[in-house]
mmCIF file with all atom_site columns, C-alpha atoms in Angstrom:
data_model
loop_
_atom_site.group_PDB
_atom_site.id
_atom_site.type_symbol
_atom_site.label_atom_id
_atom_site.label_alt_id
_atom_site.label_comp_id
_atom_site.label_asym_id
_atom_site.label_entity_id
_atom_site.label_seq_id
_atom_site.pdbx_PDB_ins_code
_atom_site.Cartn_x
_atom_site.Cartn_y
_atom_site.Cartn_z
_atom_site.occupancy
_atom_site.B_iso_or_equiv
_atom_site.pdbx_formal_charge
_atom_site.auth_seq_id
_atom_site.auth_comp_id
_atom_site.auth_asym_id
_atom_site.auth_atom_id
_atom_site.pdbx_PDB_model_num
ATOM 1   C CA . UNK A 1 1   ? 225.316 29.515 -32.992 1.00 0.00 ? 1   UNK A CA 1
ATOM 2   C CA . UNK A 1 2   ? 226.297 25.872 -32.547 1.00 0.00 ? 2   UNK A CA 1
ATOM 3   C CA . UNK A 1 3   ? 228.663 24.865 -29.952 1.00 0.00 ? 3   UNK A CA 1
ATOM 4   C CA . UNK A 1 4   ? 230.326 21.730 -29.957 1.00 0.00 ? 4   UNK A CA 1
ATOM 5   C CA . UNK A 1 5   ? 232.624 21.213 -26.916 1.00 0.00 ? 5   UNK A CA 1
ATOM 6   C CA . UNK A 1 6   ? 235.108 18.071 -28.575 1.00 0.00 ? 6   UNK A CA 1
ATOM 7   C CA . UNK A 1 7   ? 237.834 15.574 -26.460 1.00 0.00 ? 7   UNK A CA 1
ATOM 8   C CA . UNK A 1 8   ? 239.305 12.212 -27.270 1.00 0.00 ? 8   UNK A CA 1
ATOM 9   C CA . UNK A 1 9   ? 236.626 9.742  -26.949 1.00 0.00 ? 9   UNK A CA 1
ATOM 10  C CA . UNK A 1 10  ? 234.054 12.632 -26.205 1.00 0.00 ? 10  UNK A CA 1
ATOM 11  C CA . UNK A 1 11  ? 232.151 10.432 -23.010 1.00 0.00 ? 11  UNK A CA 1
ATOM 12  C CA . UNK A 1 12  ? 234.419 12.830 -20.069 1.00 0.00 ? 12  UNK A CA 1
ATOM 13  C CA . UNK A 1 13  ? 235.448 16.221 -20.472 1.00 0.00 ? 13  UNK A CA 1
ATOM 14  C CA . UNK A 1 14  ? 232.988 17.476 -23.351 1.00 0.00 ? 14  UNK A CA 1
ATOM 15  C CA . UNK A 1 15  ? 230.435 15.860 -21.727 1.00 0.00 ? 15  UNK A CA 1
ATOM 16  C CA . UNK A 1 16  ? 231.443 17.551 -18.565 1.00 0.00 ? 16  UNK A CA 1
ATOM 17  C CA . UNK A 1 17  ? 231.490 20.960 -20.631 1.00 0.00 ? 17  UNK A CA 1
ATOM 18  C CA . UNK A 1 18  ? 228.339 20.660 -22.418 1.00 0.00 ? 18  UNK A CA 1
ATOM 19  C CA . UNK A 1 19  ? 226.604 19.951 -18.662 1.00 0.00 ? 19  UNK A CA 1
ATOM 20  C CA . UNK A 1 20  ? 228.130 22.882 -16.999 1.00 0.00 ? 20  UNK A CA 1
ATOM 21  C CA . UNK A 1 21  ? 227.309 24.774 -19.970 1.00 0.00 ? 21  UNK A CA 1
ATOM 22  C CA . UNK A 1 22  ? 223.616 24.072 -19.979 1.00 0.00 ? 22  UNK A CA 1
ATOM 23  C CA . UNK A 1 23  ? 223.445 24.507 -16.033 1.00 0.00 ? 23  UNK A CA 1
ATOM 24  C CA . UNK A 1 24  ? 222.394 20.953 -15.518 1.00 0.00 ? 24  UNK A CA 1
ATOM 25  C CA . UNK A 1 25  ? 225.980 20.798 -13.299 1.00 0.00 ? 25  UNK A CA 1
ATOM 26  C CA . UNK A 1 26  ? 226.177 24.554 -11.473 1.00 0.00 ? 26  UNK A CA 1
ATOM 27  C CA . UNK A 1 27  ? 229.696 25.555 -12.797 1.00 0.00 ? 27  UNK A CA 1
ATOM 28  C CA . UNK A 1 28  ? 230.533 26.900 -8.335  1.00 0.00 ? 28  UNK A CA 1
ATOM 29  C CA . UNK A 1 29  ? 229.875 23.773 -6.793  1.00 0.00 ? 29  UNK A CA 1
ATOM 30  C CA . UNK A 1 30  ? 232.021 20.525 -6.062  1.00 0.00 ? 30  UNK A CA 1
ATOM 31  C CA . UNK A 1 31  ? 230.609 17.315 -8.034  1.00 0.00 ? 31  UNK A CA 1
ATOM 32  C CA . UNK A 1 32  ? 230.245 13.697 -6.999  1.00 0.00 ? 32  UNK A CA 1
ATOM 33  C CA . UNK A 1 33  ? 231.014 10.753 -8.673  1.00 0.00 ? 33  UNK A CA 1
ATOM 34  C CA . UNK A 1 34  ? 227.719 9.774  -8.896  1.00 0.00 ? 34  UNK A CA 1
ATOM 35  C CA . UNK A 1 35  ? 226.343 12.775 -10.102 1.00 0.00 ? 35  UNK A CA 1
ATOM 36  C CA . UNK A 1 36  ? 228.900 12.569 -13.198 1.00 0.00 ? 36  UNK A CA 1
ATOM 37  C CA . UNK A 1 37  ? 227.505 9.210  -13.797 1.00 0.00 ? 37  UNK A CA 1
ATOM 38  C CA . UNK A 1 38  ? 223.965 10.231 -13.657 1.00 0.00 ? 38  UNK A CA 1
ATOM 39  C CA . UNK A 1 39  ? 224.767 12.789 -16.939 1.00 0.00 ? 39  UNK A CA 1
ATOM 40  C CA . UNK A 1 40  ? 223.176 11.401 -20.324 1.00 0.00 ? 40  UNK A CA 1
ATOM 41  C CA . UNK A 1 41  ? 226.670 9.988  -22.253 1.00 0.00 ? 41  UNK A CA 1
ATOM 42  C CA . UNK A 1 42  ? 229.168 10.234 -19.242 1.00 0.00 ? 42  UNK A CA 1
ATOM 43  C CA . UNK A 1 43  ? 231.860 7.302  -19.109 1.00 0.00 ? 43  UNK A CA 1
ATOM 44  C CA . UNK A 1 44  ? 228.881 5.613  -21.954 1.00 0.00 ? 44  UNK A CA 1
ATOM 45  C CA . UNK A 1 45  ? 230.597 5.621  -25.401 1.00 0.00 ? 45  UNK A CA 1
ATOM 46  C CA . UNK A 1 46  ? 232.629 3.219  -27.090 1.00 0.00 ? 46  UNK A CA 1
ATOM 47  C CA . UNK A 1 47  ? 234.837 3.421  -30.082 1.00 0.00 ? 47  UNK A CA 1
ATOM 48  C CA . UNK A 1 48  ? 232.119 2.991  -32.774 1.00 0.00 ? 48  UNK A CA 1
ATOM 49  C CA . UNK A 1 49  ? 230.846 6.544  -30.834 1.00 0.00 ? 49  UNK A CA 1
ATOM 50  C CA . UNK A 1 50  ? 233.916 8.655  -32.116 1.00 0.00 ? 50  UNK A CA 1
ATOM 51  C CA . UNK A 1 51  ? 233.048 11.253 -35.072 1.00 0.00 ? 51  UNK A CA 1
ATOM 52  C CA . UNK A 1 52  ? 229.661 11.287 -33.945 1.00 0.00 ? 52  UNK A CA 1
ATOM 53  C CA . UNK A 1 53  ? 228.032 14.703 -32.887 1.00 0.00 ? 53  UNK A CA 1
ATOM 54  C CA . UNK A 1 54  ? 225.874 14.379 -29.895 1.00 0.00 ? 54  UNK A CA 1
ATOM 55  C CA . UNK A 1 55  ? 223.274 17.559 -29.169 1.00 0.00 ? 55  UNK A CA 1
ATOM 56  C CA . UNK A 1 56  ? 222.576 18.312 -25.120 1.00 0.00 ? 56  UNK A CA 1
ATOM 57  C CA . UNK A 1 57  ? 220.337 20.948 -25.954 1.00 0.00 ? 57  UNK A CA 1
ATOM 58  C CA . UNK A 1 58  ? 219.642 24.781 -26.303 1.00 0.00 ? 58  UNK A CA 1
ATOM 59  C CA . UNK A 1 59  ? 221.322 27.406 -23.575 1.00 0.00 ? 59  UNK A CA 1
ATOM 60  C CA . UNK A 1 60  ? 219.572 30.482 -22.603 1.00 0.00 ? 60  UNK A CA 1
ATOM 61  C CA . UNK A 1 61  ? 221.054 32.723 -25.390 1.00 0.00 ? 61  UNK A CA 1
ATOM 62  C CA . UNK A 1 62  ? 219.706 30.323 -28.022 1.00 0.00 ? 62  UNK A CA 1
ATOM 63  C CA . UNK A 1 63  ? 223.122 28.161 -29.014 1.00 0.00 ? 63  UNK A CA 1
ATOM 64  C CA . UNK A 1 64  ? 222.544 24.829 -29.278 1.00 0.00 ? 64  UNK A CA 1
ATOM 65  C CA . UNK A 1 65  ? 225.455 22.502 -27.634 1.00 0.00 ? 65  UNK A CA 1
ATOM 66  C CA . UNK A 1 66  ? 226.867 19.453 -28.881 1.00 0.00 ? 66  UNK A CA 1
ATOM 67  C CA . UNK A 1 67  ? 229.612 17.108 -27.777 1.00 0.00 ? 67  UNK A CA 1
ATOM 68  C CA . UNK A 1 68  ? 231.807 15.189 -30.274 1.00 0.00 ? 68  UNK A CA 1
ATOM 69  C CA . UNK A 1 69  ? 234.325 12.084 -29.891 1.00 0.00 ? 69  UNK A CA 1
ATOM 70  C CA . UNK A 1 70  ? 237.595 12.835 -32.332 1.00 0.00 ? 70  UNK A CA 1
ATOM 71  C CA . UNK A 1 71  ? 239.893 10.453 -31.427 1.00 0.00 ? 71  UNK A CA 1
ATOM 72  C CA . UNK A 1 72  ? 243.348 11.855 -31.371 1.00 0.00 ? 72  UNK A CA 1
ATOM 73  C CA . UNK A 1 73  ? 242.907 14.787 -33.698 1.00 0.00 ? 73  UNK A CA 1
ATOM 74  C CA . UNK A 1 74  ? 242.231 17.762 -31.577 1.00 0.00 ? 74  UNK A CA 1
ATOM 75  C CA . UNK A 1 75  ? 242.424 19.745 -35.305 1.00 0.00 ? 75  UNK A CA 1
ATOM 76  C CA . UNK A 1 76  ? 239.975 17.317 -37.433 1.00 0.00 ? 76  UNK A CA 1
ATOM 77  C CA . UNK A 1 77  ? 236.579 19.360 -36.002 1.00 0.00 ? 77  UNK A CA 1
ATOM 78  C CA . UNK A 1 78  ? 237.772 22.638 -36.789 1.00 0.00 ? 78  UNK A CA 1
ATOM 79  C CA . UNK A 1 79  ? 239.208 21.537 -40.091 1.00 0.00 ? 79  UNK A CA 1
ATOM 80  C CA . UNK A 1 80  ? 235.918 19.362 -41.554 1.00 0.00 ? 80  UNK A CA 1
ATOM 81  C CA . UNK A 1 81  ? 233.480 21.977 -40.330 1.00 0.00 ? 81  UNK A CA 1
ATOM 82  C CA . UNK A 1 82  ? 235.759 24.850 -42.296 1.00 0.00 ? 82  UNK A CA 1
ATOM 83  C CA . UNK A 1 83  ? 235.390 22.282 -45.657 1.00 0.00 ? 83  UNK A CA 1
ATOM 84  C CA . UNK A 1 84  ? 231.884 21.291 -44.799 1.00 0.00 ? 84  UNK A CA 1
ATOM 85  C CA . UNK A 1 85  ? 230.738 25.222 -44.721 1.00 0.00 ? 85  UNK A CA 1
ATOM 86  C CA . UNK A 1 86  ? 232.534 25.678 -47.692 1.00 0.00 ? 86  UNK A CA 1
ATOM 87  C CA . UNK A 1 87  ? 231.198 22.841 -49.759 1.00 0.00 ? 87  UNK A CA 1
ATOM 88  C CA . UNK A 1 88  ? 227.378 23.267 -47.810 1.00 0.00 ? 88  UNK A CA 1
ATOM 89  C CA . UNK A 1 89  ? 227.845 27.157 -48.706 1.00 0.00 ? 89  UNK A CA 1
ATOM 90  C CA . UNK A 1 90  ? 226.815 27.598 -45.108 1.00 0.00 ? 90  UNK A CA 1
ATOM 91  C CA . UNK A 1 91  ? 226.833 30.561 -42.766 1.00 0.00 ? 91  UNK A CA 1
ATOM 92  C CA . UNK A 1 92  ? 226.377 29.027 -39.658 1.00 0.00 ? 92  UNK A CA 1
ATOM 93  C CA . UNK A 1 93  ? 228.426 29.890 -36.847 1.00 0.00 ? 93  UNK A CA 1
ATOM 94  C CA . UNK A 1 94  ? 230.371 27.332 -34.875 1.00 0.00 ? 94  UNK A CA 1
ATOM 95  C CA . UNK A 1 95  ? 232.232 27.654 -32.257 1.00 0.00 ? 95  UNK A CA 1
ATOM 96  C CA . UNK A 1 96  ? 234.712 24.249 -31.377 1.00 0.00 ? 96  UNK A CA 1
ATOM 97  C CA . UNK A 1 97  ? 236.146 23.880 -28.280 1.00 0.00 ? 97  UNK A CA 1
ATOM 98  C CA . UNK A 1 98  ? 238.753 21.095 -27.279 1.00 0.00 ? 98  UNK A CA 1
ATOM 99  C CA . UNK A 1 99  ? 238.054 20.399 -23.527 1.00 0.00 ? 99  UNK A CA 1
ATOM 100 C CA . UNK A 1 100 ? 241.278 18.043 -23.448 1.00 0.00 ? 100 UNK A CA 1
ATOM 101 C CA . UNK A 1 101 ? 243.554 20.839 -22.313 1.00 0.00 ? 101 UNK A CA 1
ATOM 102 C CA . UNK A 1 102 ? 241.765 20.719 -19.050 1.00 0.00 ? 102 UNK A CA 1
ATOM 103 C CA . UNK A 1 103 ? 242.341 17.205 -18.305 1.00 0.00 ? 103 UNK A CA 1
ATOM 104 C CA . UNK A 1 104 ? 244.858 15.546 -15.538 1.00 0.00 ? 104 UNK A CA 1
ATOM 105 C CA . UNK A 1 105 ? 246.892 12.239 -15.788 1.00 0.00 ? 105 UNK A CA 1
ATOM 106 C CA . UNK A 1 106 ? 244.054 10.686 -13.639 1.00 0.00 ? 106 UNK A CA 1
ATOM 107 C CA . UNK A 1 107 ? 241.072 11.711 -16.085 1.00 0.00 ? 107 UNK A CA 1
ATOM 108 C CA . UNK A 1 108 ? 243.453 10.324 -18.926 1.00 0.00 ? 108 UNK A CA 1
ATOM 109 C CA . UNK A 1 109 ? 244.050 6.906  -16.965 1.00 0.00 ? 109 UNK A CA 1
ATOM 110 C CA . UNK A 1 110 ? 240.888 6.287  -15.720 1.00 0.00 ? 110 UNK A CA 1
ATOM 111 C CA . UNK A 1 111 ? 239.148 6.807  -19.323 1.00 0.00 ? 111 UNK A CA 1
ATOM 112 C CA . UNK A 1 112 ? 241.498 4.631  -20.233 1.00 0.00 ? 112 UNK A CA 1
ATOM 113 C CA . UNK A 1 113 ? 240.927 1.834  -18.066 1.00 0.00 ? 113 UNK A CA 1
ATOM 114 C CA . UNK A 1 114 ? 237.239 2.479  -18.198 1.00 0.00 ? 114 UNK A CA 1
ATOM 115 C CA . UNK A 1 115 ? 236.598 2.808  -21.509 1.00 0.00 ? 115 UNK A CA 1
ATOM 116 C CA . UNK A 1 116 ? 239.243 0.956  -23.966 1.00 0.00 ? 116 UNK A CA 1
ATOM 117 C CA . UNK A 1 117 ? 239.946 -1.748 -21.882 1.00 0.00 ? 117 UNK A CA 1
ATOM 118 C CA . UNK A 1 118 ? 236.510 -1.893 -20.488 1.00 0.00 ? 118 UNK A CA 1
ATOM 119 C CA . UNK A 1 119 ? 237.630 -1.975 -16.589 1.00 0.00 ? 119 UNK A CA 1
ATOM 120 C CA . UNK A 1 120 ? 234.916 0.109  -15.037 1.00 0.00 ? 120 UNK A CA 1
ATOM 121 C CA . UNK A 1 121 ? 235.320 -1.141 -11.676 1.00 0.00 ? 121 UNK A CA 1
ATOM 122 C CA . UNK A 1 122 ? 238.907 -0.271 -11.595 1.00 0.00 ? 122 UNK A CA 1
ATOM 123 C CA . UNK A 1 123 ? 238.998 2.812  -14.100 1.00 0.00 ? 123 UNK A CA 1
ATOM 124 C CA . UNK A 1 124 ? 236.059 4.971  -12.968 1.00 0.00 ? 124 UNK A CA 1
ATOM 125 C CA . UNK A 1 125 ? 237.371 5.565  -9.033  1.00 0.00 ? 125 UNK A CA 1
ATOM 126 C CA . UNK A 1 126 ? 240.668 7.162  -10.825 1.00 0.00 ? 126 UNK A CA 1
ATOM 127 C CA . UNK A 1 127 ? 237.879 8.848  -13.593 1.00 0.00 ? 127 UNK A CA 1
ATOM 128 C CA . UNK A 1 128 ? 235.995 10.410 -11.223 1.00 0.00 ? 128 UNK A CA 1
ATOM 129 C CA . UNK A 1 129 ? 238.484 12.165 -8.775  1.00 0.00 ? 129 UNK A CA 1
ATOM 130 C CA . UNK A 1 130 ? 240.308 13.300 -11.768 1.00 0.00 ? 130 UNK A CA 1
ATOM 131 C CA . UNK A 1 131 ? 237.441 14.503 -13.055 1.00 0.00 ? 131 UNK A CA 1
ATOM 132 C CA . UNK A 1 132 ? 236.700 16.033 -9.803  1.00 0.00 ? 132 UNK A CA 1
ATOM 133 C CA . UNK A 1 133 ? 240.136 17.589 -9.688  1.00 0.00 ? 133 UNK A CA 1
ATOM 134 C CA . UNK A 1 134 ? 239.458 19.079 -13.519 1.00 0.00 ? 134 UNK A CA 1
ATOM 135 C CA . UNK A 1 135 ? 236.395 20.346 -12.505 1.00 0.00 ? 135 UNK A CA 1
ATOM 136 C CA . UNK A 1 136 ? 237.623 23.875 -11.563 1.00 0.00 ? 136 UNK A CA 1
ATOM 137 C CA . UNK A 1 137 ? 239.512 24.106 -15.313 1.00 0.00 ? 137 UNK A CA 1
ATOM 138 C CA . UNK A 1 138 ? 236.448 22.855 -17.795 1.00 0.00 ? 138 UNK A CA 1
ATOM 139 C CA . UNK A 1 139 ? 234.017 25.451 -15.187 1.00 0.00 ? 139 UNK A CA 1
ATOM 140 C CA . UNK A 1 140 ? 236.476 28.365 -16.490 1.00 0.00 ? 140 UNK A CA 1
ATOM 141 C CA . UNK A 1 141 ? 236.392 27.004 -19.881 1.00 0.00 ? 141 UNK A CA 1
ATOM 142 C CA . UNK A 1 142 ? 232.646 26.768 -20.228 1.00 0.00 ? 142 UNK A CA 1
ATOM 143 C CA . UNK A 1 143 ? 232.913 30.402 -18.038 1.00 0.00 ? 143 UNK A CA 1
ATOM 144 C CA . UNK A 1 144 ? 234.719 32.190 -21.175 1.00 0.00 ? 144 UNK A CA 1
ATOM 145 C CA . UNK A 1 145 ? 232.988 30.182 -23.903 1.00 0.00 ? 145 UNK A CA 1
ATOM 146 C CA . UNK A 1 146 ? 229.757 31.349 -22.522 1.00 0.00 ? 146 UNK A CA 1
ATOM 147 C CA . UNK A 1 147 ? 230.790 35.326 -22.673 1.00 0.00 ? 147 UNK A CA 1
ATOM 148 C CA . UNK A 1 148 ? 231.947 34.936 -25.983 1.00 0.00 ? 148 UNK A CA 1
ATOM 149 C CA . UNK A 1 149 ? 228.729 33.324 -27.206 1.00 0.00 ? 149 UNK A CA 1
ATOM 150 C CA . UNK A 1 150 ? 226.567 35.340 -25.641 1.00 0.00 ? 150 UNK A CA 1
#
């Protein structure tokens, strides 16, 4: 099965996801900022990023896990992989998640800041302890998606 976890400018809470999902971030255990800036994409893409699939790699069941920038259409993933399948005559299982329902105003902000208006300095402090805050959310997320793709 393929598992692409999908947010707004997919660099914070699907990358987030797809970490805790592959155990590189134990889902139990508070983070540090600096470990969420150590993980491969985190706080990294730009606008020319969005639509474009990234894979993290292969969980223990055999799913592989991807993370996805959509801009503001939460429904676009779900709806072009339904018309891609049906034009590809595919099979293939695929199971989207939208990690933006676990997000807090301080997440939203400090992407913001960071990313679109290119403020690191001043955008990634309010990034990272809302990121720290949503922590406990995307772990339950990634918890459920896990059991149901097992």
């Amino acid at each position: 099965m393929n598992i692409i976890y999908h947010c707004y400018g997919g660099t914070h809470s699907s990358v987030l996801a797809a970490c805790i999902h592959l155990g590189i971030l134990k889902s139990a255990e508070a983070r540090t900022g600096r470990e969420f800036l150590t993980l491969p994409g985190f706080d990294q893409r730009n606008a020319e990023d969005l639509g474009r699939v990234y894979f993290y790699g292969w969980d223990e069941a055999g799913n592989r896990v991807y993370v996805l920038g959509r801009n503001g259409y939460p429904a676009l993933p779900v709806f072009l992989y339904r018309a891609l399948a049906a034009v590809l005559r595919t099979d293939a299982r695929c199971l989207i998640v939208d990690t933006a329902a676990c997000l807090n105003f301080l997440t939203r902000l400090g992407g913001f800041i960071s990313c679109r208006l290119g403020l690191k300095r001043i955008g990634r402090p309010l990034l990272i302890l809302g990121a720290r805050l949503a922590y406990p959310k995307l772990a339950a997320l990634v918890s459920s998606i896990r059991k149901s793709s097992a």
